[in-house]
Amino acid sequence: MYRYPKTLIGLVSDEQRVKLLTIKISSVEQFRIAANNGCAEAIKQTLNIDDAKLTQLKNKSDLFMLDGVKGKTCKLLNEIGIETLNQLANQDAQVLALCMKSANSRLKIMKINHKLAMVTKMILQARELMAKTEGI
C-alpha cells in the first residue's frame, strides 16, 4: 500500500500573529494533488476556500507535507522532492523548517521549534541551508 503523509502543515502569518495551519490528508490522490501544486489545491479542496482567499493564503504561507504531527520530529517524504520545496522557499513567504540535503540526497526536516521568538531565526537558517544545498 502506498504511504502518504496524513498531515499537511504550514505557517500562516500576518503583521501581528503567526499560527500553524494543519490539514488532514485523506487519500493518495489528495496527496498527489497537493505535492504537484505546492499544497494549494489540497487546501482548496479540504477547506473549500475560494480562489481569492487561496491566493492570499499562498502569499503568506509555506506549506510542508509532514509524516507526523506538529511539534514532533518529522521527515519530508521523498516523493515531494527538492524542487517543490525550493518553489515554496522562493515565494515571498516564510519557511517553517530547517531543511538540509543529506549525503544520500534525502531531505530531512530537523526538529521544529514552535516558539514564536525562534521563527525569524529559523527562516533565515532554512534559506541559508537551502542556498548552500543548491549552490545558489
PDB file of N, CA and C in Angstrom, residues 24-130:
ATOM      1  N   LYS A  24      -5.745  17.621   7.452  1.00  0.00           N
ATOM      2  CA  LYS A  24      -5.627  16.167   7.334  1.00  0.00           C
ATOM      3  C   LYS A  24      -5.707  15.757   5.867  1.00  0.00           C
ATOM      4  N   ILE A  25      -4.806  14.876   5.454  1.00  0.00           N
ATOM      5  CA  ILE A  25      -4.820  14.329   4.101  1.00  0.00           C
ATOM      6  C   ILE A  25      -5.495  12.965   4.179  1.00  0.00           C
ATOM      7  N   SER A  26      -6.508  12.748   3.327  1.00  0.00           N
ATOM      8  CA  SER A  26      -7.306  11.528   3.479  1.00  0.00           C
ATOM      9  C   SER A  26      -7.156  10.533   2.332  1.00  0.00           C
ATOM     10  N   SER A  27      -6.418  10.906   1.277  1.00  0.00           N
ATOM     11  CA  SER A  27      -6.255   9.950   0.183  1.00  0.00           C
ATOM     12  C   SER A  27      -4.944  10.193  -0.557  1.00  0.00           C
ATOM     13  N   VAL A  28      -4.502   9.165  -1.276  1.00  0.00           N
ATOM     14  CA  VAL A  28      -3.292   9.274  -2.072  1.00  0.00           C
ATOM     15  C   VAL A  28      -3.475  10.343  -3.138  1.00  0.00           C
ATOM     16  N   GLU A  29      -4.650  10.395  -3.735  1.00  0.00           N
ATOM     17  CA  GLU A  29      -4.926  11.372  -4.788  1.00  0.00           C
ATOM     18  C   GLU A  29      -4.817  12.802  -4.255  1.00  0.00           C
ATOM     19  N   GLN A  30      -5.355  13.026  -3.083  1.00  0.00           N
ATOM     20  CA  GLN A  30      -5.281  14.353  -2.459  1.00  0.00           C
ATOM     21  C   GLN A  30      -3.810  14.718  -2.187  1.00  0.00           C
ATOM     22  N   PHE A  31      -3.031  13.737  -1.770  1.00  0.00           N
ATOM     23  CA  PHE A  31      -1.605  13.958  -1.532  1.00  0.00           C
ATOM     24  C   PHE A  31      -0.887  14.329  -2.825  1.00  0.00           C
ATOM     25  N   ARG A  32      -1.174  13.607  -3.913  1.00  0.00           N
ATOM     26  CA  ARG A  32      -0.528  13.892  -5.206  1.00  0.00           C
ATOM     27  C   ARG A  32      -0.879  15.284  -5.706  1.00  0.00           C
ATOM     28  N   ILE A  33      -2.147  15.640  -5.587  1.00  0.00           N
ATOM     29  CA  ILE A  33      -2.593  16.979  -5.988  1.00  0.00           C
ATOM     30  C   ILE A  33      -1.818  18.022  -5.192  1.00  0.00           C
ATOM     31  N   ALA A  34      -1.715  17.799  -3.904  1.00  0.00           N
ATOM     32  CA  ALA A  34      -1.019  18.742  -3.025  1.00  0.00           C
ATOM     33  C   ALA A  34       0.458  18.844  -3.384  1.00  0.00           C
ATOM     34  N   ALA A  35       1.105  17.719  -3.596  1.00  0.00           N
ATOM     35  CA  ALA A  35       2.536  17.707  -3.916  1.00  0.00           C
ATOM     36  C   ALA A  35       2.815  18.418  -5.236  1.00  0.00           C
ATOM     37  N   ASN A  36       1.895  18.271  -6.184  1.00  0.00           N
ATOM     38  CA  ASN A  36       2.098  18.879  -7.502  1.00  0.00           C
ATOM     39  C   ASN A  36       1.733  20.353  -7.559  1.00  0.00           C
ATOM     40  N   ASN A  37       0.995  20.831  -6.598  1.00  0.00           N
ATOM     41  CA  ASN A  37       0.533  22.219  -6.638  1.00  0.00           C
ATOM     42  C   ASN A  37       0.934  23.015  -5.402  1.00  0.00           C
ATOM     43  N   GLY A  38       2.044  22.640  -4.780  1.00  0.00           N
ATOM     44  CA  GLY A  38       2.503  23.366  -3.600  1.00  0.00           C
ATOM     45  C   GLY A  38       1.458  23.367  -2.505  1.00  0.00           C
ATOM     46  N   CYS A  39       0.653  22.325  -2.461  1.00  0.00           N
ATOM     47  CA  CYS A  39      -0.370  22.112  -1.426  1.00  0.00           C
ATOM     48  C   CYS A  39      -1.618  22.985  -1.588  1.00  0.00           C
ATOM     49  N   ALA A  40      -1.586  23.930  -2.519  1.00  0.00           N
ATOM     50  CA  ALA A  40      -2.697  24.868  -2.639  1.00  0.00           C
ATOM     51  C   ALA A  40      -4.023  24.175  -2.958  1.00  0.00           C
ATOM     52  N   GLU A  41      -3.992  23.244  -3.913  1.00  0.00           N
ATOM     53  CA  GLU A  41      -5.233  22.572  -4.298  1.00  0.00           C
ATOM     54  C   GLU A  41      -5.791  21.712  -3.168  1.00  0.00           C
ATOM     55  N   ALA A  42      -4.895  21.093  -2.411  1.00  0.00           N
ATOM     56  CA  ALA A  42      -5.348  20.268  -1.288  1.00  0.00           C
ATOM     57  C   ALA A  42      -6.050  21.126  -0.247  1.00  0.00           C
ATOM     58  N   ILE A  43      -5.516  22.314  -0.020  1.00  0.00           N
ATOM     59  CA  ILE A  43      -6.134  23.232   0.937  1.00  0.00           C
ATOM     60  C   ILE A  43      -7.500  23.649   0.413  1.00  0.00           C
ATOM     61  N   LYS A  44      -7.525  23.983  -0.866  1.00  0.00           N
ATOM     62  CA  LYS A  44      -8.770  24.442  -1.501  1.00  0.00           C
ATOM     63  C   LYS A  44      -9.857  23.374  -1.369  1.00  0.00           C
ATOM     64  N   GLN A  45      -9.469  22.126  -1.677  1.00  0.00           N
ATOM     65  CA  GLN A  45     -10.422  21.018  -1.613  1.00  0.00           C
ATOM     66  C   GLN A  45     -10.861  20.739  -0.174  1.00  0.00           C
ATOM     67  N   THR A  46      -9.887  20.734   0.723  1.00  0.00           N
ATOM     68  CA  THR A  46     -10.182  20.357   2.105  1.00  0.00           C
ATOM     69  C   THR A  46     -10.999  21.417   2.830  1.00  0.00           C
ATOM     70  N   LEU A  47     -10.602  22.673   2.648  1.00  0.00           N
ATOM     71  CA  LEU A  47     -11.256  23.749   3.397  1.00  0.00           C
ATOM     72  C   LEU A  47     -12.311  24.498   2.591  1.00  0.00           C
ATOM     73  N   ASN A  48     -12.421  24.151   1.284  1.00  0.00           N
ATOM     74  CA  ASN A  48     -13.398  24.805   0.422  1.00  0.00           C
ATOM     75  C   ASN A  48     -13.149  26.324   0.359  1.00  0.00           C
ATOM     76  N   ILE A  49     -11.892  26.695   0.149  1.00  0.00           N
ATOM     77  CA  ILE A  49     -11.507  28.105   0.106  1.00  0.00           C
ATOM     78  C   ILE A  49     -11.630  28.602  -1.331  1.00  0.00           C
ATOM     79  N   ASP A  50     -12.174  29.813  -1.521  1.00  0.00           N
ATOM     80  CA  ASP A  50     -12.273  30.346  -2.885  1.00  0.00           C
ATOM     81  C   ASP A  50     -10.917  30.858  -3.367  1.00  0.00           C
ATOM     82  N   ASP A  51     -10.815  31.119  -4.675  1.00  0.00           N
ATOM     83  CA  ASP A  51      -9.529  31.464  -5.287  1.00  0.00           C
ATOM     84  C   ASP A  51      -8.874  32.712  -4.696  1.00  0.00           C
ATOM     85  N   ALA A  52      -9.661  33.718  -4.388  1.00  0.00           N
ATOM     86  CA  ALA A  52      -9.105  34.958  -3.841  1.00  0.00           C
ATOM     87  C   ALA A  52      -8.435  34.704  -2.496  1.00  0.00           C
ATOM     88  N   LYS A  53      -9.122  33.965  -1.635  1.00  0.00           N
ATOM     89  CA  LYS A  53      -8.562  33.661  -0.317  1.00  0.00           C
ATOM     90  C   LYS A  53      -7.364  32.727  -0.450  1.00  0.00           C
ATOM     91  N   LEU A  54      -7.422  31.827  -1.423  1.00  0.00           N
ATOM     92  CA  LEU A  54      -6.327  30.883  -1.641  1.00  0.00           C
ATOM     93  C   LEU A  54      -5.057  31.621  -2.042  1.00  0.00           C
ATOM     94  N   THR A  55      -5.187  32.604  -2.947  1.00  0.00           N
ATOM     95  CA  THR A  55      -4.037  33.399  -3.377  1.00  0.00           C
ATOM     96  C   THR A  55      -3.435  34.129  -2.186  1.00  0.00           C
ATOM     97  N   GLN A  56      -4.294  34.711  -1.373  1.00  0.00           N
ATOM     98  CA  GLN A  56      -3.851  35.427  -0.182  1.00  0.00           C
ATOM     99  C   GLN A  56      -3.094  34.474   0.745  1.00  0.00           C
ATOM    100  N   LEU A  57      -3.634  33.280   0.931  1.00  0.00           N
ATOM    101  CA  LEU A  57      -3.012  32.275   1.793  1.00  0.00           C
ATOM    102  C   LEU A  57      -1.659  31.849   1.236  1.00  0.00           C
ATOM    103  N   LYS A  58      -1.587  31.604  -0.069  1.00  0.00           N
ATOM    104  CA  LYS A  58      -0.337  31.171  -0.693  1.00  0.00           C
ATOM    105  C   LYS A  58       0.749  32.231  -0.544  1.00  0.00           C
ATOM    106  N   ASN A  59       0.359  33.494  -0.618  1.00  0.00           N
ATOM    107  CA  ASN A  59       1.336  34.568  -0.495  1.00  0.00           C
ATOM    108  C   ASN A  59       1.869  34.717   0.920  1.00  0.00           C
ATOM    109  N   LYS A  60       1.136  34.209   1.889  1.00  0.00           N
ATOM    110  CA  LYS A  60       1.530  34.398   3.284  1.00  0.00           C
ATOM    111  C   LYS A  60       2.062  33.145   3.947  1.00  0.00           C
ATOM    112  N   SER A  61       2.081  32.039   3.241  1.00  0.00           N
ATOM    113  CA  SER A  61       2.459  30.813   3.930  1.00  0.00           C
ATOM    114  C   SER A  61       3.308  29.894   3.074  1.00  0.00           C
ATOM    115  N   ASP A  62       4.106  29.100   3.743  1.00  0.00           N
ATOM    116  CA  ASP A  62       4.814  27.994   3.113  1.00  0.00           C
ATOM    117  C   ASP A  62       4.280  26.729   3.746  1.00  0.00           C
ATOM    118  N   LEU A  63       3.904  25.784   2.913  1.00  0.00           N
ATOM    119  CA  LEU A  63       3.270  24.580   3.434  1.00  0.00           C
ATOM    120  C   LEU A  63       4.151  23.360   3.175  1.00  0.00           C
ATOM    121  N   PHE A  64       4.218  22.510   4.151  1.00  0.00           N
ATOM    122  CA  PHE A  64       5.034  21.307   4.042  1.00  0.00           C
ATOM    123  C   PHE A  64       4.194  20.088   4.361  1.00  0.00           C
ATOM    124  N   MET A  65       4.453  19.011   3.664  1.00  0.00           N
ATOM    125  CA  MET A  65       3.802  17.752   3.984  1.00  0.00           C
ATOM    126  C   MET A  65       4.692  17.033   4.981  1.00  0.00           C
ATOM    127  N   LEU A  66       4.154  16.728   6.114  1.00  0.00           N
ATOM    128  CA  LEU A  66       4.946  16.057   7.126  1.00  0.00           C
ATOM    129  C   LEU A  66       4.313  14.726   7.480  1.00  0.00           C
ATOM    130  N   ASP A  67       5.137  13.723   7.621  1.00  0.00           N
ATOM    131  CA  ASP A  67       4.650  12.418   8.041  1.00  0.00           C
ATOM    132  C   ASP A  67       4.670  12.401   9.555  1.00  0.00           C
ATOM    133  N   GLY A  68       3.639  12.937  10.165  1.00  0.00           N
ATOM    134  CA  GLY A  68       3.596  13.046  11.613  1.00  0.00           C
ATOM    135  C   GLY A  68       2.758  14.233  12.016  1.00  0.00           C
ATOM    136  N   VAL A  69       2.902  14.680  13.220  1.00  0.00           N
ATOM    137  CA  VAL A  69       2.102  15.799  13.694  1.00  0.00           C
ATOM    138  C   VAL A  69       2.986  16.928  14.160  1.00  0.00           C
ATOM    139  N   LYS A  70       2.423  18.139  14.249  1.00  0.00           N
ATOM    140  CA  LYS A  70       3.226  19.296  14.626  1.00  0.00           C
ATOM    141  C   LYS A  70       3.849  19.099  15.997  1.00  0.00           C
ATOM    142  N   GLY A  71       5.048  19.640  16.161  1.00  0.00           N
ATOM    143  CA  GLY A  71       5.727  19.541  17.437  1.00  0.00           C
ATOM    144  C   GLY A  71       6.629  18.336  17.563  1.00  0.00           C
ATOM    145  N   LYS A  72       6.574  17.426  16.591  1.00  0.00           N
ATOM    146  CA  LYS A  72       7.432  16.242  16.635  1.00  0.00           C
ATOM    147  C   LYS A  72       8.438  16.308  15.485  1.00  0.00           C
ATOM    148  N   THR A  73       9.516  15.566  15.616  1.00  0.00           N
ATOM    149  CA  THR A  73      10.479  15.495  14.526  1.00  0.00           C
ATOM    150  C   THR A  73       9.843  14.719  13.380  1.00  0.00           C
ATOM    151  N   CYS A  74       9.875  15.309  12.190  1.00  0.00           N
ATOM    152  CA  CYS A  74       9.181  14.706  11.051  1.00  0.00           C
ATOM    153  C   CYS A  74      10.106  14.614   9.847  1.00  0.00           C
ATOM    154  N   LYS A  75       9.796  13.719   8.941  1.00  0.00           N
ATOM    155  CA  LYS A  75      10.587  13.582   7.725  1.00  0.00           C
ATOM    156  C   LYS A  75       9.739  14.005   6.530  1.00  0.00           C
ATOM    157  N   LEU A  76      10.351  14.740   5.634  1.00  0.00           N
ATOM    158  CA  LEU A  76       9.672  15.099   4.395  1.00  0.00           C
ATOM    159  C   LEU A  76       9.759  13.903   3.461  1.00  0.00           C
ATOM    160  N   LEU A  77       8.636  13.495   2.900  1.00  0.00           N
ATOM    161  CA  LEU A  77       8.664  12.329   2.016  1.00  0.00           C
ATOM    162  C   LEU A  77       9.422  12.631   0.727  1.00  0.00           C
ATOM    163  N   ASN A  78      10.152  11.630   0.241  1.00  0.00           N
ATOM    164  CA  ASN A  78      10.992  11.803  -0.947  1.00  0.00           C
ATOM    165  C   ASN A  78      10.197  12.191  -2.190  1.00  0.00           C
ATOM    166  N   GLU A  79       8.957  11.747  -2.271  1.00  0.00           N
ATOM    167  CA  GLU A  79       8.147  11.984  -3.462  1.00  0.00           C
ATOM    168  C   GLU A  79       7.975  13.466  -3.766  1.00  0.00           C
ATOM    169  N   ILE A  80       8.065  14.302  -2.737  1.00  0.00           N
ATOM    170  CA  ILE A  80       7.854  15.735  -2.947  1.00  0.00           C
ATOM    171  C   ILE A  80       9.076  16.358  -3.604  1.00  0.00           C
ATOM    172  N   GLY A  81      10.256  16.016  -3.120  1.00  0.00           N
ATOM    173  CA  GLY A  81      11.496  16.426  -3.759  1.00  0.00           C
ATOM    174  C   GLY A  81      11.940  17.850  -3.481  1.00  0.00           C
ATOM    175  N   ILE A  82      13.182  18.115  -3.840  1.00  0.00           N
ATOM    176  CA  ILE A  82      13.811  19.405  -3.571  1.00  0.00           C
ATOM    177  C   ILE A  82      13.179  20.527  -4.395  1.00  0.00           C
ATOM    178  N   GLU A  83      12.712  20.220  -5.602  1.00  0.00           N
ATOM    179  CA  GLU A  83      12.153  21.255  -6.477  1.00  0.00           C
ATOM    180  C   GLU A  83      10.928  21.911  -5.867  1.00  0.00           C
ATOM    181  N   THR A  84       9.998  21.088  -5.394  1.00  0.00           N
ATOM    182  CA  THR A  84       8.789  21.624  -4.784  1.00  0.00           C
ATOM    183  C   THR A  84       9.125  22.436  -3.549  1.00  0.00           C
ATOM    184  N   LEU A  85      10.074  21.932  -2.774  1.00  0.00           N
ATOM    185  CA  LEU A  85      10.485  22.635  -1.563  1.00  0.00           C
ATOM    186  C   LEU A  85      11.107  23.985  -1.915  1.00  0.00           C
ATOM    187  N   ASN A  86      11.913  23.999  -2.975  1.00  0.00           N
ATOM    188  CA  ASN A  86      12.522  25.249  -3.419  1.00  0.00           C
ATOM    189  C   ASN A  86      11.484  26.252  -3.904  1.00  0.00           C
ATOM    190  N   GLN A  87      10.478  25.761  -4.613  1.00  0.00           N
ATOM    191  CA  GLN A  87       9.403  26.641  -5.076  1.00  0.00           C
ATOM    192  C   GLN A  87       8.756  27.326  -3.881  1.00  0.00           C
ATOM    193  N   LEU A  88       8.513  26.550  -2.843  1.00  0.00           N
ATOM    194  CA  LEU A  88       7.905  27.108  -1.640  1.00  0.00           C
ATOM    195  C   LEU A  88       8.827  28.133  -0.994  1.00  0.00           C
ATOM    196  N   ALA A  89      10.103  27.793  -0.900  1.00  0.00           N
ATOM    197  CA  ALA A  89      11.050  28.676  -0.227  1.00  0.00           C
ATOM    198  C   ALA A  89      11.279  29.966  -1.013  1.00  0.00           C
ATOM    199  N   ASN A  90      11.109  29.901  -2.334  1.00  0.00           N
ATOM    200  CA  ASN A  90      11.362  31.068  -3.168  1.00  0.00           C
ATOM    201  C   ASN A  90      10.192  32.038  -3.216  1.00  0.00           C
ATOM    202  N   GLN A  91       9.030  31.609  -2.732  1.00  0.00           N
ATOM    203  CA  GLN A  91       7.890  32.521  -2.676  1.00  0.00           C
ATOM    204  C   GLN A  91       8.182  33.610  -1.649  1.00  0.00           C
ATOM    205  N   ASP A  92       7.453  34.721  -1.764  1.00  0.00           N
ATOM    206  CA  ASP A  92       7.587  35.768  -0.753  1.00  0.00           C
ATOM    207  C   ASP A  92       6.811  35.327   0.464  1.00  0.00           C
ATOM    208  N   ALA A  93       7.347  34.401   1.171  1.00  0.00           N
ATOM    209  CA  ALA A  93       6.660  33.811   2.304  1.00  0.00           C
ATOM    210  C   ALA A  93       7.686  33.379   3.324  1.00  0.00           C
ATOM    211  N   GLN A  94       7.219  32.795   4.410  1.00  0.00           N
ATOM    212  CA  GLN A  94       8.126  32.381   5.458  1.00  0.00           C
ATOM    213  C   GLN A  94       8.254  30.865   5.498  1.00  0.00           C
ATOM    214  N   VAL A  95       9.445  30.401   5.797  1.00  0.00           N
ATOM    215  CA  VAL A  95       9.711  28.967   5.823  1.00  0.00           C
ATOM    216  C   VAL A  95       9.742  28.478   7.262  1.00  0.00           C
ATOM    217  N   LEU A  96       8.904  27.500   7.565  1.00  0.00           N
ATOM    218  CA  LEU A  96       8.865  26.942   8.916  1.00  0.00           C
ATOM    219  C   LEU A  96       9.502  25.560   8.899  1.00  0.00           C
ATOM    220  N   ALA A  97      10.826  25.537   8.821  1.00  0.00           N
ATOM    221  CA  ALA A  97      11.540  24.267   8.917  1.00  0.00           C
ATOM    222  C   ALA A  97      12.986  24.504   8.563  1.00  0.00           C
ATOM    223  N   LEU A  98      13.866  23.777   9.186  1.00  0.00           N
ATOM    224  CA  LEU A  98      15.267  23.829   8.795  1.00  0.00           C
ATOM    225  C   LEU A  98      15.487  22.651   7.860  1.00  0.00           C
ATOM    226  N   CYS A  99      15.775  22.962   6.606  1.00  0.00           N
ATOM    227  CA  CYS A  99      15.861  21.912   5.610  1.00  0.00           C
ATOM    228  C   CYS A  99      17.299  21.673   5.200  1.00  0.00           C
ATOM    229  N   MET A 100      17.666  20.445   5.044  1.00  0.00           N
ATOM    230  CA  MET A 100      19.011  20.151   4.584  1.00  0.00           C
ATOM    231  C   MET A 100      18.993  18.901   3.725  1.00  0.00           C
ATOM    232  N   LYS A 101      19.960  18.804   2.843  1.00  0.00           N
ATOM    233  CA  LYS A 101      20.062  17.647   1.965  1.00  0.00           C
ATOM    234  C   LYS A 101      21.179  16.764   2.501  1.00  0.00           C
ATOM    235  N   SER A 102      20.867  15.538   2.814  1.00  0.00           N
ATOM    236  CA  SER A 102      21.882  14.657   3.391  1.00  0.00           C
ATOM    237  C   SER A 102      22.695  13.982   2.285  1.00  0.00           C
ATOM    238  N   ALA A 103      23.700  13.204   2.673  1.00  0.00           N
ATOM    239  CA  ALA A 103      24.607  12.569   1.719  1.00  0.00           C
ATOM    240  C   ALA A 103      23.866  11.673   0.720  1.00  0.00           C
ATOM    241  N   ASN A 104      22.787  11.039   1.166  1.00  0.00           N
ATOM    242  CA  ASN A 104      22.063  10.145   0.269  1.00  0.00           C
ATOM    243  C   ASN A 104      20.932  10.866  -0.470  1.00  0.00           C
ATOM    244  N   SER A 105      21.028  12.205  -0.517  1.00  0.00           N
ATOM    245  CA  SER A 105      20.091  13.059  -1.256  1.00  0.00           C
ATOM    246  C   SER A 105      18.661  13.060  -0.722  1.00  0.00           C
ATOM    247  N   ARG A 106      18.453  12.558   0.462  1.00  0.00           N
ATOM    248  CA  ARG A 106      17.105  12.632   1.038  1.00  0.00           C
ATOM    249  C   ARG A 106      16.977  13.915   1.831  1.00  0.00           C
ATOM    250  N   LEU A 107      15.784  14.481   1.788  1.00  0.00           N
ATOM    251  CA  LEU A 107      15.552  15.703   2.560  1.00  0.00           C
ATOM    252  C   LEU A 107      15.131  15.324   3.964  1.00  0.00           C
ATOM    253  N   LYS A 108      15.602  16.109   4.901  1.00  0.00           N
ATOM    254  CA  LYS A 108      15.202  15.851   6.282  1.00  0.00           C
ATOM    255  C   LYS A 108      14.655  17.129   6.884  1.00  0.00           C
ATOM    256  N   ILE A 109      13.693  16.978   7.711  1.00  0.00           N
ATOM    257  CA  ILE A 109      13.200  18.115   8.473  1.00  0.00           C
ATOM    258  C   ILE A 109      13.767  17.967   9.873  1.00  0.00           C
ATOM    259  N   MET A 110      14.497  18.972  10.304  1.00  0.00           N
ATOM    260  CA  MET A 110      15.026  18.932  11.665  1.00  0.00           C
ATOM    261  C   MET A 110      13.912  19.314  12.628  1.00  0.00           C
ATOM    262  N   LYS A 111      14.118  19.005  13.850  1.00  0.00           N
ATOM    263  CA  LYS A 111      13.068  19.273  14.841  1.00  0.00           C
ATOM    264  C   LYS A 111      12.648  20.743  14.798  1.00  0.00           C
ATOM    265  N   ILE A 112      11.349  20.951  14.766  1.00  0.00           N
ATOM    266  CA  ILE A 112      10.825  22.308  14.647  1.00  0.00           C
ATOM    267  C   ILE A 112      10.565  22.896  16.030  1.00  0.00           C
ATOM    268  N   ASN A 113      11.061  24.087  16.234  1.00  0.00           N
ATOM    269  CA  ASN A 113      10.818  24.799  17.484  1.00  0.00           C
ATOM    270  C   ASN A 113       9.703  25.804  17.227  1.00  0.00           C
ATOM    271  N   HIS A 114       8.575  25.624  17.892  1.00  0.00           N
ATOM    272  CA  HIS A 114       7.405  26.440  17.607  1.00  0.00           C
ATOM    273  C   HIS A 114       7.351  27.762  18.375  1.00  0.00           C
ATOM    274  N   LYS A 115       8.361  28.039  19.198  1.00  0.00           N
ATOM    275  CA  LYS A 115       8.333  29.306  19.919  1.00  0.00           C
ATOM    276  C   LYS A 115       8.442  30.443  18.912  1.00  0.00           C
ATOM    277  N   LEU A 116       7.530  31.399  19.007  1.00  0.00           N
ATOM    278  CA  LEU A 116       7.480  32.465  18.013  1.00  0.00           C
ATOM    279  C   LEU A 116       8.773  33.267  17.937  1.00  0.00           C
ATOM    280  N   ALA A 117       9.486  33.385  19.059  1.00  0.00           N
ATOM    281  CA  ALA A 117      10.743  34.135  19.069  1.00  0.00           C
ATOM    282  C   ALA A 117      11.779  33.493  18.155  1.00  0.00           C
ATOM    283  N   MET A 118      11.647  32.178  17.892  1.00  0.00           N
ATOM    284  CA  MET A 118      12.630  31.460  17.086  1.00  0.00           C
ATOM    285  C   MET A 118      12.299  31.477  15.597  1.00  0.00           C
ATOM    286  N   VAL A 119      11.101  31.864  15.239  1.00  0.00           N
ATOM    287  CA  VAL A 119      10.648  31.741  13.854  1.00  0.00           C
ATOM    288  C   VAL A 119      11.546  32.491  12.876  1.00  0.00           C
ATOM    289  N   THR A 120      11.852  33.750  13.168  1.00  0.00           N
ATOM    290  CA  THR A 120      12.671  34.554  12.256  1.00  0.00           C
ATOM    291  C   THR A 120      14.044  33.930  12.047  1.00  0.00           C
ATOM    292  N   LYS A 121      14.657  33.494  13.134  1.00  0.00           N
ATOM    293  CA  LYS A 121      15.974  32.849  13.052  1.00  0.00           C
ATOM    294  C   LYS A 121      15.901  31.584  12.191  1.00  0.00           C
ATOM    295  N   MET A 122      14.840  30.811  12.390  1.00  0.00           N
ATOM    296  CA  MET A 122      14.667  29.574  11.626  1.00  0.00           C
ATOM    297  C   MET A 122      14.502  29.853  10.135  1.00  0.00           C
ATOM    298  N   ILE A 123      13.746  30.901   9.817  1.00  0.00           N
ATOM    299  CA  ILE A 123      13.531  31.265   8.412  1.00  0.00           C
ATOM    300  C   ILE A 123      14.874  31.559   7.744  1.00  0.00           C
ATOM    301  N   LEU A 124      15.686  32.368   8.408  1.00  0.00           N
ATOM    302  CA  LEU A 124      16.988  32.737   7.852  1.00  0.00           C
ATOM    303  C   LEU A 124      17.897  31.521   7.693  1.00  0.00           C
ATOM    304  N   GLN A 125      17.916  30.656   8.697  1.00  0.00           N
ATOM    305  CA  GLN A 125      18.749  29.458   8.637  1.00  0.00           C
ATOM    306  C   GLN A 125      18.286  28.519   7.524  1.00  0.00           C
ATOM    307  N   ALA A 126      16.970  28.379   7.388  1.00  0.00           N
ATOM    308  CA  ALA A 126      16.425  27.490   6.357  1.00  0.00           C
ATOM    309  C   ALA A 126      16.817  27.987   4.967  1.00  0.00           C
ATOM    310  N   ARG A 127      16.680  29.282   4.748  1.00  0.00           N
ATOM    311  CA  ARG A 127      17.047  29.857   3.440  1.00  0.00           C
ATOM    312  C   ARG A 127      18.545  29.674   3.171  1.00  0.00           C
ATOM    313  N   GLU A 128      19.363  29.869   4.203  1.00  0.00           N
ATOM    314  CA  GLU A 128      20.808  29.692   4.078  1.00  0.00           C
ATOM    315  C   GLU A 128      21.161  28.250   3.708  1.00  0.00           C
ATOM    316  N   LEU A 129      20.580  27.305   4.432  1.00  0.00           N
ATOM    317  CA  LEU A 129      20.838  25.885   4.170  1.00  0.00           C
ATOM    318  C   LEU A 129      20.428  25.495   2.761  1.00  0.00           C
ATOM    319  N   MET A 130      19.268  25.990   2.341  1.00  0.00           N
ATOM    320  CA  MET A 130      18.788  25.645   1.005  1.00  0.00           C
ATOM    321  C   MET A 130      19.690  26.256  -0.058  1.00  0.00           C
TER     322      MET A 130
END
